[in-house]
Coordinates of C-alpha atoms and ligand atoms in Angstrom, one line a residue:
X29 CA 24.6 -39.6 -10.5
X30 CA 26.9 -38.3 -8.0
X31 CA 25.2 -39.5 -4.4
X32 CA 27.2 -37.9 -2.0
X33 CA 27.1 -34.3 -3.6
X34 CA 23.7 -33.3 -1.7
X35 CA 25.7 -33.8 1.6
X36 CA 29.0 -32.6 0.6
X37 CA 27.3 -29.0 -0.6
X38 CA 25.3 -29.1 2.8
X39 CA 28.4 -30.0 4.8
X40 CA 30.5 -27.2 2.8
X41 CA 27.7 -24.7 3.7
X42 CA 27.5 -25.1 7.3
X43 CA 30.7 -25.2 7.6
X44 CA 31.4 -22.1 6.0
X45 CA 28.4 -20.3 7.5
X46 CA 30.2 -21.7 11.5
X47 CA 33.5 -21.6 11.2
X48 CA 35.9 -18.9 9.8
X49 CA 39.0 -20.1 7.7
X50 CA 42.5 -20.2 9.5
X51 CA 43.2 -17.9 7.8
X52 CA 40.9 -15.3 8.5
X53 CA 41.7 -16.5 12.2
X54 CA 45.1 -15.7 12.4
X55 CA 44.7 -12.4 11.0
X56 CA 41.6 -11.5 13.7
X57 CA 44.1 -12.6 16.1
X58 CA 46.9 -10.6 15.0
X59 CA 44.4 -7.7 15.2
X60 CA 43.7 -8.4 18.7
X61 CA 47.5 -8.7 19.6
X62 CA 47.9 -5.1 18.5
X63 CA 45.4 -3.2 19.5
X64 CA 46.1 -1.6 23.0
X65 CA 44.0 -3.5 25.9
X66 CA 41.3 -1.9 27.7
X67 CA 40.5 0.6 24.4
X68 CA 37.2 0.5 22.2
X69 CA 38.9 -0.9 20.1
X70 CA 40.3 -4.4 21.9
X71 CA 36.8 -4.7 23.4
X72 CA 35.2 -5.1 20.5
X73 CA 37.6 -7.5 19.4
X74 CA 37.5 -9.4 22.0
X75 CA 33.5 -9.7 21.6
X76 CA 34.2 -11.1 18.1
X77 CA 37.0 -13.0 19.2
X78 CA 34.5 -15.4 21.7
X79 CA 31.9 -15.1 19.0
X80 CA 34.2 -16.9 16.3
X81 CA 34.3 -19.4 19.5
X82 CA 31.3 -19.4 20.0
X83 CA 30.0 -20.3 16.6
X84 CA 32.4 -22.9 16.0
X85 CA 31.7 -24.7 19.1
X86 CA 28.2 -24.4 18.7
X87 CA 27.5 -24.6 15.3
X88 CA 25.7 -21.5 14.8
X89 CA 25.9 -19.0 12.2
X90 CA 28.6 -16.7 13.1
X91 CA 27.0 -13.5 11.6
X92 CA 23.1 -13.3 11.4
X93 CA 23.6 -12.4 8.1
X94 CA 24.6 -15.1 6.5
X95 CA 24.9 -13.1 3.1
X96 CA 24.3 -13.4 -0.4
X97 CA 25.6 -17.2 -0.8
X98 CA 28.0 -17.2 -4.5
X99 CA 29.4 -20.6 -5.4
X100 CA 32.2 -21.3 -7.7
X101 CA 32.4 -24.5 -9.4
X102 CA 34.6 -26.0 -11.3
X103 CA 33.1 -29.4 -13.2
X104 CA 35.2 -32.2 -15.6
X105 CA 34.1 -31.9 -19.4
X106 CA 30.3 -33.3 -19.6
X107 CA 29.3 -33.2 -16.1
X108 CA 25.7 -32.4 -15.6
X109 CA 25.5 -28.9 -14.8
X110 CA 22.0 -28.9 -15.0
X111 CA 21.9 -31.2 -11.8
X112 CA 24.6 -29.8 -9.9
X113 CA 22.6 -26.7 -9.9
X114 CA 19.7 -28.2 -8.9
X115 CA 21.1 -29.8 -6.2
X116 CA 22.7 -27.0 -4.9
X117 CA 19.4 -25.2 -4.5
X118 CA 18.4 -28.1 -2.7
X119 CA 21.7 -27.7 -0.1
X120 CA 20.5 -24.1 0.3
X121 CA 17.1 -24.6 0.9
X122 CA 18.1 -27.2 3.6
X123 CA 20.8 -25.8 5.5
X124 CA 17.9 -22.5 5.7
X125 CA 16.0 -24.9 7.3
X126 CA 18.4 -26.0 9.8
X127 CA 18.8 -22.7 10.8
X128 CA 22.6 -22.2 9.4
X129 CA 21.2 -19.9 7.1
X130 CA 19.2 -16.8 7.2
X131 CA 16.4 -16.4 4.9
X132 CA 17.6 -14.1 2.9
X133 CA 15.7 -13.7 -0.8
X134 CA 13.5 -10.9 -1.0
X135 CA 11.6 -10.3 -4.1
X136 CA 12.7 -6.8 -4.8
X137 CA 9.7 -5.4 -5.8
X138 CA 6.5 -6.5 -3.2
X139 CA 9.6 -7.3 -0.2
X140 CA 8.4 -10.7 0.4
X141 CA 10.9 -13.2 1.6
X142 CA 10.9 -16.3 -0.3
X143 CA 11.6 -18.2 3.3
X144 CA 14.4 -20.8 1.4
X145 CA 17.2 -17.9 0.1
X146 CA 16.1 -19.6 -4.0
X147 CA 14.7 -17.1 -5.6
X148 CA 15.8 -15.1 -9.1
X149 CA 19.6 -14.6 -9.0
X150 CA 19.6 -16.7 -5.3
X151 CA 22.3 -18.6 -4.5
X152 CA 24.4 -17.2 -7.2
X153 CA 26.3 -20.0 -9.2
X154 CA 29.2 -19.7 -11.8
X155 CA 30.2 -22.8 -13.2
X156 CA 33.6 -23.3 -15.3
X157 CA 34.3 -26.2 -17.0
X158 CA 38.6 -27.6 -16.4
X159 CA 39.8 -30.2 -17.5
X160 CA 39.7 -32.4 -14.7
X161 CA 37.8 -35.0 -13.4
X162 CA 37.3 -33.6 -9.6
X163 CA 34.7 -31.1 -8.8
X164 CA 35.6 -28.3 -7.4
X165 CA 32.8 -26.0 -5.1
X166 CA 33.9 -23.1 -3.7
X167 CA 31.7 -20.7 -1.8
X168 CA 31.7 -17.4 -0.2
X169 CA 29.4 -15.4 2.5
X170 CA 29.1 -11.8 2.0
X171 CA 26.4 -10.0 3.7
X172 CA 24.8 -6.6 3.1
X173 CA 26.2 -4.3 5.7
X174 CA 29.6 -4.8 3.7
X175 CA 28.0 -5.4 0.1
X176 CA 26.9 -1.8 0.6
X177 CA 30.3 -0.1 1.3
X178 CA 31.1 -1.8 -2.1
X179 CA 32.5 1.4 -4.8
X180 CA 33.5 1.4 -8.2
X181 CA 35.2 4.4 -9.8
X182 CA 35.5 5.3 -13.4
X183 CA 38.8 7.2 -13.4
X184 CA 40.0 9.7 -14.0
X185 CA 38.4 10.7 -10.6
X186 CA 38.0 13.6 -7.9
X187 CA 38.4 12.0 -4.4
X188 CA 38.0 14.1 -0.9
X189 CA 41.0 14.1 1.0
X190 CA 43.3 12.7 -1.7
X191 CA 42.9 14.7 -5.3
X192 CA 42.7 13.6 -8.5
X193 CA 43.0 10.3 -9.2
X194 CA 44.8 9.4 -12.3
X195 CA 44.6 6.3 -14.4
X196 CA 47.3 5.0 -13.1
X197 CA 48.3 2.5 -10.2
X198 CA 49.0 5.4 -7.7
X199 CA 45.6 6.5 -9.2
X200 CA 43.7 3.1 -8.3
X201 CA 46.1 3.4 -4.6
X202 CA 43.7 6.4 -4.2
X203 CA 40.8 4.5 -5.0
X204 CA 41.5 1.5 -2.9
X205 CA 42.0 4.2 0.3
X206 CA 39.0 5.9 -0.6
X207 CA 36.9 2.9 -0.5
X208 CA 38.1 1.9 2.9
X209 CA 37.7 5.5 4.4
X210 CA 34.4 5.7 3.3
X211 CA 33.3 2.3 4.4
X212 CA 34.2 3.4 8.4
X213 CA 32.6 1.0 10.6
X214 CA 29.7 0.3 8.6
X215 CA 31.0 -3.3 6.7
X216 CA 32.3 -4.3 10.5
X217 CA 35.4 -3.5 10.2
X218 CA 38.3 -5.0 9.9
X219 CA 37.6 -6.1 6.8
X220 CA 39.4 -6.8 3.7
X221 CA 39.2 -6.0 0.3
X222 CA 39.5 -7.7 -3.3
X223 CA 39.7 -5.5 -5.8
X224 CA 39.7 -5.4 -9.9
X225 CA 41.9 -3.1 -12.2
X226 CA 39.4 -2.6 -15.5
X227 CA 37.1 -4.8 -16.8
X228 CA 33.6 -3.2 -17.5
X229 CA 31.2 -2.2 -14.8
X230 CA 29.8 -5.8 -14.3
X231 CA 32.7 -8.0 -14.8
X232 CA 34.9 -5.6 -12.6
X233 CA 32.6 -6.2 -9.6
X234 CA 32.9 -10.2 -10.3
X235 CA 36.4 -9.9 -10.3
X236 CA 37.1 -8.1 -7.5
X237 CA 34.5 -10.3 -5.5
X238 CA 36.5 -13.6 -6.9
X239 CA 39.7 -12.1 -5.6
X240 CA 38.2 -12.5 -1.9
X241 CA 39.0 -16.4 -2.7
X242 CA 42.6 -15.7 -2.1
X243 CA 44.0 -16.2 1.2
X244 CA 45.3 -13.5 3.0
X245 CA 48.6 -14.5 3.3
X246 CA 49.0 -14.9 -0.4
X247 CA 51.3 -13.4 -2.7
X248 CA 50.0 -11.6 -5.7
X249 CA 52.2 -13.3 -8.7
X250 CA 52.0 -10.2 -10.6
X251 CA 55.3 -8.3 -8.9
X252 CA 53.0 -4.9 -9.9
X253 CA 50.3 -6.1 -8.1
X254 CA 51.8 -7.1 -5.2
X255 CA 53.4 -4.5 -4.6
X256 CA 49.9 -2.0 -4.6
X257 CA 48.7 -4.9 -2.3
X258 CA 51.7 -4.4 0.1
X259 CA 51.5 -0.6 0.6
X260 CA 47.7 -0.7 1.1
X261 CA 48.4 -3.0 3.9
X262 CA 50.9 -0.6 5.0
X263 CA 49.1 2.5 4.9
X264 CA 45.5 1.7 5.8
X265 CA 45.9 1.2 9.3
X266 CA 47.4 4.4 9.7
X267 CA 44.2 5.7 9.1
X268 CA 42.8 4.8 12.7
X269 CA 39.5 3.9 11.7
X270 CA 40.0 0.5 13.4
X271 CA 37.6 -2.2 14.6
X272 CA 34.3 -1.1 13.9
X273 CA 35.0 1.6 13.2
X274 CA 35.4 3.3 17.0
X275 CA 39.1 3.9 16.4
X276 CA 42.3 1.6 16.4
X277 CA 45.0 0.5 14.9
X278 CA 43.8 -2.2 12.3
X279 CA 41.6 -1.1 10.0
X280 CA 41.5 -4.1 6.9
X281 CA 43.3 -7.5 7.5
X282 CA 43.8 -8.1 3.7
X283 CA 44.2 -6.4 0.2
X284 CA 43.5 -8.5 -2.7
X285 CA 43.9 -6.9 -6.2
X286 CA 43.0 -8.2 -10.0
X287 CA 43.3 -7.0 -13.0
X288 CA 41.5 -7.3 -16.3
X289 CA 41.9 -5.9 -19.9
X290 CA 39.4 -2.5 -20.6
X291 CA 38.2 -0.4 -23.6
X292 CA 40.2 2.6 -24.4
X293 CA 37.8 4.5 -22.6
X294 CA 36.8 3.3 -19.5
X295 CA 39.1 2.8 -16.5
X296 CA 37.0 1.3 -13.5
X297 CA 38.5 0.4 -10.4
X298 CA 35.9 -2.1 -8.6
X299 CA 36.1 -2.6 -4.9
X300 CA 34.6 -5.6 -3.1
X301 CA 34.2 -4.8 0.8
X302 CA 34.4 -7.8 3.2
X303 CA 34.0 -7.3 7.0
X304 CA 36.2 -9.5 9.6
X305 CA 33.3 -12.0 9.3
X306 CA 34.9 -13.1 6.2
X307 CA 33.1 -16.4 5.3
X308 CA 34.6 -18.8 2.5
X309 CA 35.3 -22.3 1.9
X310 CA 36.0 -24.7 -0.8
X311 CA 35.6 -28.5 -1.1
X312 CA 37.1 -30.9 -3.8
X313 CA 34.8 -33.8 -4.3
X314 CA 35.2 -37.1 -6.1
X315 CA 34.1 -36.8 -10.1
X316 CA 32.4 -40.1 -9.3
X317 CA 30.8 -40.3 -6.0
X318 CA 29.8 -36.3 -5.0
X319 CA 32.1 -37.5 -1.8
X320 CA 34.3 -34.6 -0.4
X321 CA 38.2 -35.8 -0.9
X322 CA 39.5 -32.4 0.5
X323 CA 38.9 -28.8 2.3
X324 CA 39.8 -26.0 0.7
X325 CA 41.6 -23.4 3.1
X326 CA 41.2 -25.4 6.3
X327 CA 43.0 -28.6 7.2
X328 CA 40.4 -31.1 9.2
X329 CA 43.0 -32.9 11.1
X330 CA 44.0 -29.8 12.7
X331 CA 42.2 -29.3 15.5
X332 CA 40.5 -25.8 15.9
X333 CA 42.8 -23.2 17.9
X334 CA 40.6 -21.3 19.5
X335 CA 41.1 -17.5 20.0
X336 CA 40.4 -16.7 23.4
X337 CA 40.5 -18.5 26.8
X338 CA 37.8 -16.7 28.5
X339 CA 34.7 -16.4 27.9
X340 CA 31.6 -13.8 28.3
X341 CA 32.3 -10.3 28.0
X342 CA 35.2 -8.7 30.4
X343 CA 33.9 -6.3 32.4
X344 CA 36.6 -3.4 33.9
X345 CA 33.6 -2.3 36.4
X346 CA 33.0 1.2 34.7
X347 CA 29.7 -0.2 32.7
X348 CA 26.4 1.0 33.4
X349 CA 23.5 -1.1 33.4
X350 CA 20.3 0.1 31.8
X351 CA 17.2 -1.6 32.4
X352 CA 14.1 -1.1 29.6
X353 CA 12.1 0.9 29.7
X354 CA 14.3 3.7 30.0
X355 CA 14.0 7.2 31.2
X356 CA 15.4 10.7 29.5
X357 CA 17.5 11.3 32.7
X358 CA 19.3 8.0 32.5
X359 CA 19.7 8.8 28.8
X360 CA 20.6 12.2 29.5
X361 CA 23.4 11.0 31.9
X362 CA 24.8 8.8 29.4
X363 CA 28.4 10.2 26.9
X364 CA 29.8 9.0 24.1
X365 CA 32.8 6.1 25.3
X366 CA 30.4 4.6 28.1
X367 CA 29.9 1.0 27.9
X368 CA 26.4 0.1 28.6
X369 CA 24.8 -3.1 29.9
X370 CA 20.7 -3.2 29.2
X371 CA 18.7 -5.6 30.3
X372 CA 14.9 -5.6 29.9
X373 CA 12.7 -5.4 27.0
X374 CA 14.1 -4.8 23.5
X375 CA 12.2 -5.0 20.3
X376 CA 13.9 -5.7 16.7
X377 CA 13.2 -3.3 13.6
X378 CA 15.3 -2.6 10.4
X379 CA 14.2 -1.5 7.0
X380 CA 10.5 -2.9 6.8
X381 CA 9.4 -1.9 10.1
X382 CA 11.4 1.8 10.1
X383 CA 9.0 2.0 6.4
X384 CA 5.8 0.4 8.4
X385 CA 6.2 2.8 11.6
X386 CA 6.3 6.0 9.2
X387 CA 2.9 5.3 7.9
X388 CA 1.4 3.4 10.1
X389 CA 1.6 3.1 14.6
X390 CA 3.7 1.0 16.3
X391 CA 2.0 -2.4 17.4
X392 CA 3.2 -2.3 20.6
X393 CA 4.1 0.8 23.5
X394 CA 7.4 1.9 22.1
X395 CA 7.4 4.7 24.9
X396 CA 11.1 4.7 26.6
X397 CA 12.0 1.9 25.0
X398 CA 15.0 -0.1 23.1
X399 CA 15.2 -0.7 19.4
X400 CA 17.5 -2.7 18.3
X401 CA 18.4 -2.5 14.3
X402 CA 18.8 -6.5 14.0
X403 CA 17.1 -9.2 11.8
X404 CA 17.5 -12.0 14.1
X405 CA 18.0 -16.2 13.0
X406 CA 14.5 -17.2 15.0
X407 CA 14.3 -20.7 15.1
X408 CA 10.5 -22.3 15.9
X409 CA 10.7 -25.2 19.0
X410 CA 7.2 -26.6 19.4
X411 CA 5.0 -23.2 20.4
X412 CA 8.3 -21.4 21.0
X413 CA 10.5 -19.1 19.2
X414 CA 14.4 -19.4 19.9
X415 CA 17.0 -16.7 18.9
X416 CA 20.2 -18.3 17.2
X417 CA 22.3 -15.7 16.4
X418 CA 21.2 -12.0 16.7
X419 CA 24.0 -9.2 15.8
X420 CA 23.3 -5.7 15.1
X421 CA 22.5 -4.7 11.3
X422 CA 24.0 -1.5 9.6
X423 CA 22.3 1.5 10.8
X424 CA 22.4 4.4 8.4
X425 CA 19.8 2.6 6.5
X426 CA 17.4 3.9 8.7
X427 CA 18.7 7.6 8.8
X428 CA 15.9 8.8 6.5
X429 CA 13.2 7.3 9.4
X430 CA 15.2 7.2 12.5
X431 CA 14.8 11.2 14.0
X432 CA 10.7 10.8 13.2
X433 CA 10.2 7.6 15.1
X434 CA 12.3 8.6 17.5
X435 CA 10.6 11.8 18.4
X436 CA 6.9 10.2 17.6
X437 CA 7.2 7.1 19.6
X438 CA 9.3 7.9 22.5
X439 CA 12.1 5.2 21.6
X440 CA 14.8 6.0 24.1
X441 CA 17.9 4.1 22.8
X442 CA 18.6 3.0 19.3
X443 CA 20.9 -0.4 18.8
X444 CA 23.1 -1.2 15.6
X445 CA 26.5 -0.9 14.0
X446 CA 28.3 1.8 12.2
X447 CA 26.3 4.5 13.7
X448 CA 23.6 7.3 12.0
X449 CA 24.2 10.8 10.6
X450 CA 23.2 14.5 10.9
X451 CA 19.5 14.2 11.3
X452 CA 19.4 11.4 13.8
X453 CA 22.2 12.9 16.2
X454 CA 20.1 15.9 16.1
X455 CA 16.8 13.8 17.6
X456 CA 18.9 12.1 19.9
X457 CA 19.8 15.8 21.6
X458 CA 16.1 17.2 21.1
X459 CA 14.4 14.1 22.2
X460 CA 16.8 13.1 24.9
X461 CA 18.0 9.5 23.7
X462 CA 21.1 7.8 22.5
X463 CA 22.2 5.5 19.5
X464 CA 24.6 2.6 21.1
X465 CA 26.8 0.6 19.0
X466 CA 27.0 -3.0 19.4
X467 CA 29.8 -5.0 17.8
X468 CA 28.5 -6.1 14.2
X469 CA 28.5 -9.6 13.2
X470 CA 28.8 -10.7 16.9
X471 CA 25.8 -13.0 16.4
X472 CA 26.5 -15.7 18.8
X473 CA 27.7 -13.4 21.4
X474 CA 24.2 -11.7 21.3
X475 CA 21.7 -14.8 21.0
X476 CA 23.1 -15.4 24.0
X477 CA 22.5 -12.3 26.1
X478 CA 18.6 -12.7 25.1
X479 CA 17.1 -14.8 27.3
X480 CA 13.4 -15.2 26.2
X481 CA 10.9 -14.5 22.7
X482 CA 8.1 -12.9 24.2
X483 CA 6.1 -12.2 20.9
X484 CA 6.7 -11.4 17.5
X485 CA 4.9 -8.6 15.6
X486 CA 4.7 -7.8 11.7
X487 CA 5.7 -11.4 10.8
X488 CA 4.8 -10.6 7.1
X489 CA 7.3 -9.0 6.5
X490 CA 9.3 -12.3 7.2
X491 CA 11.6 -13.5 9.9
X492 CA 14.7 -11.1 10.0
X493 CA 12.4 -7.9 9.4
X494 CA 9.6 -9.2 11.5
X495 CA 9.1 -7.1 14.9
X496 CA 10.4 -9.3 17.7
X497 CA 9.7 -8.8 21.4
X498 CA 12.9 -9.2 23.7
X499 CA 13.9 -9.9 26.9
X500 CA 17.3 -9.6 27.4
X501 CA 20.1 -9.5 29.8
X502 CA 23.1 -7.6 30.0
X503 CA 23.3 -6.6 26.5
X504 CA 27.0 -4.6 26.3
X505 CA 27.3 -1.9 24.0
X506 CA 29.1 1.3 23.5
X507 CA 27.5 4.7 23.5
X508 CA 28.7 6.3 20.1
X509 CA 26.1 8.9 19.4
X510 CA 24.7 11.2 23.1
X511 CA 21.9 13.1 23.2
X512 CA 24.6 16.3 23.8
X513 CA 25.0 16.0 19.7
X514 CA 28.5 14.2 20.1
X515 CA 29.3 11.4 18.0
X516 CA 31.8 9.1 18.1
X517 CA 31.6 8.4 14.3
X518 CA 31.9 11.7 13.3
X519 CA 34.9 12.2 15.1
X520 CA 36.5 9.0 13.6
X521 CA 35.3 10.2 10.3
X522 CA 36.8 13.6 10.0
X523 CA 40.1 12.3 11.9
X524 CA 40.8 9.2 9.1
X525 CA 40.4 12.0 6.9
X526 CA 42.9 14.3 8.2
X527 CA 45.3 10.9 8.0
X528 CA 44.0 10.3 4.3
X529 CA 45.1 13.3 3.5
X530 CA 49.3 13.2 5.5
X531 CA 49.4 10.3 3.2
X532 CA 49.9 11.7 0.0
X533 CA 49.6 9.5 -2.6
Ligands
SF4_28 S1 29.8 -9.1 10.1 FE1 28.7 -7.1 9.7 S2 29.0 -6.7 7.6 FE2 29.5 -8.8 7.9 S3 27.7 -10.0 7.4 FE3 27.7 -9.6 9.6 S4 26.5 -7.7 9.9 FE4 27.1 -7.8 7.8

């Protein structure tokens, strides 16, 4: 059939899982440029800044979470569909086992990983027939911290901090800035949005997904469009949410908008959220070999720029280190704004084990100890486990647990992204313990601040929401949430949405 198209949907997915488009470089970089050194803000950029080195030099996932993989093909008139599919299950399933993919297909119901990311509705795969005789495989990356600060709104529409929005473009404007307001640091900001004008509930979210194939230095042909597009971009980063949400000046690095026809009576406006780890690439393969004749949005004979010249994490000498297991004093010392460095023991939990530890006790000593909200890429090397890339996973998941386990089990510091609400802040201050933001998506950077697998605990629940026993070594993060009930995330919140407001739309 087609013998090179195995390896040229491999190729395209490790190359889109390692290496961020141009693109999506340039506009990180122009972030880094203009954010003030020495802030929250330019720290955490830089961390993401060696970790798109890193994963490019390296070839390791940059994010953990390597997302809900979506291809987009376009096939001549007649090609085998049939097979393409089946081959591209095949590419999935293999770059999983190399490692460039998390395993990532749950079965919704009993929770069990499939272990290959195949599974009903995994990869997702649209096909459209043009009448050509290339192939055309496009594929994007999106992962779940920012597939869950996706909105849609069915307008007309009451919005905090902005009023009524009508059904019209200054209407969707509202929507657009709503979406982004409310996403905060929790999709690891800066991110970028594609968005759809109509459609119905389902084909609005496909659309506004399929706008994030644009580049971000396009120009929307519809003049109407473009415009909205522009004075997003123009207003957004007024709102000082900024990198990860801890406050800055560059909030979103691109607004992509579509439009689609709608019945009379429904006006939805359909918001796709992607953070800076914004993962797509494209291929153009011969109609008679499978072989790749081009990139989409890279060029291979340019060589790689890369966007720092330093590397590990900058230290200004006002960090303190933290070794596990940790004390209430230490925590008790600690502010929101310090940068931390822990070292010592750390064990993983997110969704499955916050569930497991409300009903059942922990499986190890979790007294003064560091939990880290992360579902690792754990690679097996003979009797050995290896961490590949290790970010921090969206936290607010686990408000409905968090405050209990904290309390019950004597966890002393709490790891993630995006920080918690009301009822953990509140356990943090009773219990004497702190929540500490690490920079999301900075998987490479991570991996490599853990220095050994010591064991691994509730491996049914599979690999990324397995328990697994750290030892790391200075681990930076930045103390959001204090156990004197301040939070740096509330703070950012209610301060955007004073400058939502002084923008009226
Ligand atoms: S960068 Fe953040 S939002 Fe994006 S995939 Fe990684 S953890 Fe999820």
């Amino acid at each position: 059939m087609l013998p090179g198209f195995f390896d040229s949907v491999l190729q395209l997915i490790i190359r889109t899982s390692t290496d961020l488009p141009p693109d999506v470089r340039a506009a990180m970089k122009h972030a880094l440029v203009n954010e003030p050194e020495a802030t929250r803000a330019s720290q955490a950029l830089t961390i993401i800044a060696q970790n798109i080195d890193l994963a490019a030099d390296g070839e390791g996932a940059i994010c953990q979470d390597t997302g809900m993989p979506t291809f987009e093909v376009h096939a001549p008139v007649g090609a085998n569909q049939i097979w393409m599919r089946q081959q591209i299950r095949a590419a999935v399933q293999e770059a999983t086992r190399r490692g460039k993919l998390r395993p990532n297909s749950v079965d919704s119901i009993t929770g069990k990983n499939s272990g290959d990311n195949l599974g009903p509705g995994t990869p997702i795969i649209h096909f459209d027939q043009w009448e050509r005789d290339d192939i055309e495989v496009k594929l994007i990356l999106k992962g779940g911290g920012c597939e869950n600060t996706n909105a849609q709104y069915a307008l007309p529409v009451e919005l905090p901090h902005l009023g009524r929005a009508d059904r019209t473009l200054d209407g969707v404007k509202k929507c657009i800035l709503h979406a982004v307001w409310n996403a905060q640091g929790k999709g690891c900001s800066p991110g970028a949005v594609g968005v759809c004008v109509g459609g119905d509930r389902t084909s609005g979210y496909t659309q506004a997904k399929e706008q994030l194939f644009r580049t971000l230095d396009d120009v929307n042909p519809d003049s109407r469009l473009a415009e909205l597009e522009a004075s997003i971009m123009s207003t957004v980063n007024n709102l000082e949410i900024g990198p990860m949400g801890f406050g800055g000046k560059v909030t979103l690095i691109g607004c992509k908008v579509g439009v689609l026809n709608r019945l009379p009576a429904s006006f939805f406006v359909s918001v796709a959220y992607d953070c800076w780890a914004f993962r797509r690439l494209g291929v153009v393969l011969d109609g008679s070999s499978g072989a790749i004749r081009n990139w989409l949005y890279r060029d291979p004979s340019h060589p790689i720029i890369p966007m720092l010249d330093q590397a590990g994490f900058v230290r200004t000498g006002r960090e303190v280190a933290l070794k596990a297991p940790l004390t209430e004093k230490d925590m008790r010392a600690l502010k929101v704004g310090d940068v931390v460095m822990v070292s010592g023991r750390m064990f993983t939990g997110r969704d499955a084990v916050h569930s497991y530890l409300m009903k059942n006790p922990p499986p190890v000593d979790l007294d003064g100890s560091v939990l880290y909200h992360c579902g690792p890429v754990v690679v097996k090397e003979g009797d050995n486990w290896r961490v590949t890339a290790a970010g921090p996973t969206t936290s607010i998941r686990e408000e409905p647990y968090q405050g209990e386990i904290l309390k019950r089990y004597g966890v002393r510091a709490v790891i993630g992204k995006g920080g918690m609400g009301a009822k953990t802040l509140a356990a943090l201050k009773e219990h004497g313990a702190v929540y500490l933001n690490a920079i999301g998506g900075a998987a490479q950077f991570y991996a490599r601040a853990i220095k050994k697998v010591d064991n691994v605990s509730l491996m049914e629940f599979g690999t990324p929401e397995a328990m697994w026993h750290l030892t790391v070594e200075d681990f930076p993060a930045i103390v959001t949430m204090d156990a004197h009930g301040n939070s740096l995330h509330k703070d950012v919140e209610q301060e955007s949405g004073r400058h939502l407001e002084a923008i009226g739309v």
